[in-house]
């Protein structure tokens, strides 16, 4: 009787594990689909952002009326909602300073 009960518990444990494996496989497939949808959505947003970026720079002009070069400038949005056009070399130096500050704090 003890051996029979032991075999029953073992079979129940195996069945529970098999059920868990099936559930995890279903969850994995669901997460793969969700990941794929998120990736497509991110790629679409990146494309829209690039289009917006190009559209903005196509309309911007310097003091002499010449178009601004998007390779030399970046669009910066501050936390208060203000938008600035900043030369890239200034942004890079600010980022380096911020990175150094963060490393020192760690």
mmCIF file of C-alpha atoms in Angstrom:
data_model
loop_
_atom_site.group_PDB
_atom_site.id
_atom_site.type_symbol
_atom_site.label_atom_id
_atom_site.label_comp_id
_atom_site.label_asym_id
_atom_site.label_seq_id
_atom_site.Cartn_x
_atom_site.Cartn_y
_atom_site.Cartn_z
ATOM 1 C CA UNK A 1 0.000 0.000 0.000
ATOM 2 C CA UNK A 2 2.835 2.390 0.855
ATOM 3 C CA UNK A 3 4.555 1.608 -2.450
ATOM 4 C CA UNK A 4 1.283 2.109 -4.309
ATOM 5 C CA UNK A 5 0.747 5.490 -2.637
ATOM 6 C CA UNK A 6 4.325 6.463 -3.461
ATOM 7 C CA UNK A 7 3.791 5.567 -7.142
ATOM 8 C CA UNK A 8 0.537 7.573 -7.150
ATOM 9 C CA UNK A 9 2.261 10.637 -5.706
ATOM 10 C CA UNK A 10 5.060 10.264 -8.220
ATOM 11 C CA UNK A 11 2.599 10.011 -11.134
ATOM 12 C CA UNK A 12 0.682 13.037 -9.828
ATOM 13 C CA UNK A 13 3.930 14.983 -9.544
ATOM 14 C CA UNK A 14 4.865 14.012 -13.126
ATOM 15 C CA UNK A 15 1.421 15.005 -14.419
ATOM 16 C CA UNK A 16 1.622 18.341 -12.594
ATOM 17 C CA UNK A 17 5.068 18.980 -14.045
ATOM 18 C CA UNK A 18 3.876 18.106 -17.553
ATOM 19 C CA UNK A 19 0.958 20.499 -17.117
ATOM 20 C CA UNK A 20 3.354 23.204 -15.905
ATOM 21 C CA UNK A 21 5.553 22.626 -18.963
ATOM 22 C CA UNK A 22 2.540 22.996 -21.281
ATOM 23 C CA UNK A 23 1.455 26.174 -19.511
ATOM 24 C CA UNK A 24 4.967 27.601 -19.707
ATOM 25 C CA UNK A 25 5.221 26.766 -23.417
ATOM 26 C CA UNK A 26 1.914 28.546 -24.030
ATOM 27 C CA UNK A 27 3.115 31.516 -22.010
ATOM 28 C CA UNK A 28 6.404 31.535 -23.924
ATOM 29 C CA UNK A 29 4.581 31.650 -27.276
ATOM 30 C CA UNK A 30 2.355 34.432 -25.998
ATOM 31 C CA UNK A 31 5.389 36.421 -24.823
ATOM 32 C CA UNK A 32 7.108 35.872 -28.183
ATOM 33 C CA UNK A 33 4.069 37.306 -29.974
ATOM 34 C CA UNK A 34 3.928 40.238 -27.567
ATOM 35 C CA UNK A 35 7.661 40.873 -28.037
ATOM 36 C CA UNK A 36 7.244 40.794 -31.796
ATOM 37 C CA UNK A 37 4.341 43.257 -31.628
ATOM 38 C CA UNK A 38 6.332 45.557 -29.349
ATOM 39 C CA UNK A 39 9.334 45.422 -31.682
ATOM 40 C CA UNK A 40 7.155 46.304 -34.670
ATOM 41 C CA UNK A 41 5.572 49.139 -32.708
ATOM 42 C CA UNK A 42 8.977 50.473 -31.628
ATOM 43 C CA UNK A 43 10.292 50.303 -35.186
ATOM 44 C CA UNK A 44 7.222 52.155 -36.438
ATOM 45 C CA UNK A 45 7.685 54.853 -33.780
ATOM 46 C CA UNK A 46 11.372 55.179 -34.672
ATOM 47 C CA UNK A 47 10.445 55.618 -38.327
ATOM 48 C CA UNK A 48 7.842 58.247 -37.456
ATOM 49 C CA UNK A 49 10.331 60.045 -35.217
ATOM 50 C CA UNK A 50 12.936 60.021 -38.001
ATOM 51 C CA UNK A 51 10.365 61.397 -40.440
ATOM 52 C CA UNK A 52 9.404 64.116 -37.966
ATOM 53 C CA UNK A 53 13.065 64.915 -37.324
ATOM 54 C CA UNK A 54 13.732 65.248 -41.084
ATOM 55 C CA UNK A 55 10.594 67.360 -41.537
ATOM 56 C CA UNK A 56 11.599 69.720 -38.724
ATOM 57 C CA UNK A 57 15.127 70.143 -40.037
ATOM 58 C CA UNK A 58 13.865 70.702 -43.593
ATOM 59 C CA UNK A 59 11.983 73.759 -42.279
ATOM 60 C CA UNK A 60 14.702 75.205 -40.029
ATOM 61 C CA UNK A 61 16.998 77.967 -41.281
ATOM 62 C CA UNK A 62 20.018 79.729 -39.809
ATOM 63 C CA UNK A 63 20.445 83.518 -39.586
ATOM 64 C CA UNK A 64 21.409 83.736 -43.264
ATOM 65 C CA UNK A 65 18.399 81.688 -44.395
ATOM 66 C CA UNK A 66 20.387 78.523 -45.122
ATOM 67 C CA UNK A 67 18.953 75.155 -44.031
ATOM 68 C CA UNK A 68 20.425 73.730 -40.815
ATOM 69 C CA UNK A 69 22.479 70.602 -41.212
ATOM 70 C CA UNK A 70 20.948 67.773 -39.141
ATOM 71 C CA UNK A 71 24.406 66.226 -38.884
ATOM 72 C CA UNK A 72 25.618 69.258 -36.922
ATOM 73 C CA UNK A 73 22.577 69.947 -34.717
ATOM 74 C CA UNK A 74 20.205 68.042 -32.475
ATOM 75 C CA UNK A 75 16.728 68.766 -31.200
ATOM 76 C CA UNK A 76 16.647 68.887 -27.414
ATOM 77 C CA UNK A 77 13.439 68.855 -25.371
ATOM 78 C CA UNK A 78 13.766 70.041 -21.798
ATOM 79 C CA UNK A 79 11.679 68.741 -18.912
ATOM 80 C CA UNK A 80 9.575 71.921 -18.912
ATOM 81 C CA UNK A 81 8.514 71.351 -22.546
ATOM 82 C CA UNK A 82 10.866 73.834 -24.214
ATOM 83 C CA UNK A 83 12.489 72.711 -27.460
ATOM 84 C CA UNK A 84 15.999 73.797 -28.439
ATOM 85 C CA UNK A 85 18.227 73.258 -31.448
ATOM 86 C CA UNK A 86 21.718 72.630 -30.079
ATOM 87 C CA UNK A 87 25.017 72.020 -31.878
ATOM 88 C CA UNK A 88 26.023 68.366 -31.498
ATOM 89 C CA UNK A 89 29.473 69.152 -30.130
ATOM 90 C CA UNK A 90 27.859 70.906 -27.140
ATOM 91 C CA UNK A 91 25.557 67.978 -26.465
ATOM 92 C CA UNK A 92 28.428 65.481 -26.582
ATOM 93 C CA UNK A 93 30.503 67.479 -24.112
ATOM 94 C CA UNK A 94 27.484 67.805 -21.775
ATOM 95 C CA UNK A 95 26.862 64.058 -21.999
ATOM 96 C CA UNK A 96 30.491 63.321 -21.173
ATOM 97 C CA UNK A 97 30.294 65.613 -18.132
ATOM 98 C CA UNK A 98 27.024 63.974 -17.016
ATOM 99 C CA UNK A 99 28.538 60.508 -17.450
ATOM 100 C CA UNK A 100 31.578 61.495 -15.393
ATOM 101 C CA UNK A 101 29.300 62.838 -12.624
ATOM 102 C CA UNK A 102 27.273 59.599 -12.632
ATOM 103 C CA UNK A 103 30.423 57.470 -12.456
ATOM 104 C CA UNK A 104 31.759 59.503 -9.527
ATOM 105 C CA UNK A 105 28.471 59.077 -7.663
ATOM 106 C CA UNK A 106 28.625 55.294 -8.078
#
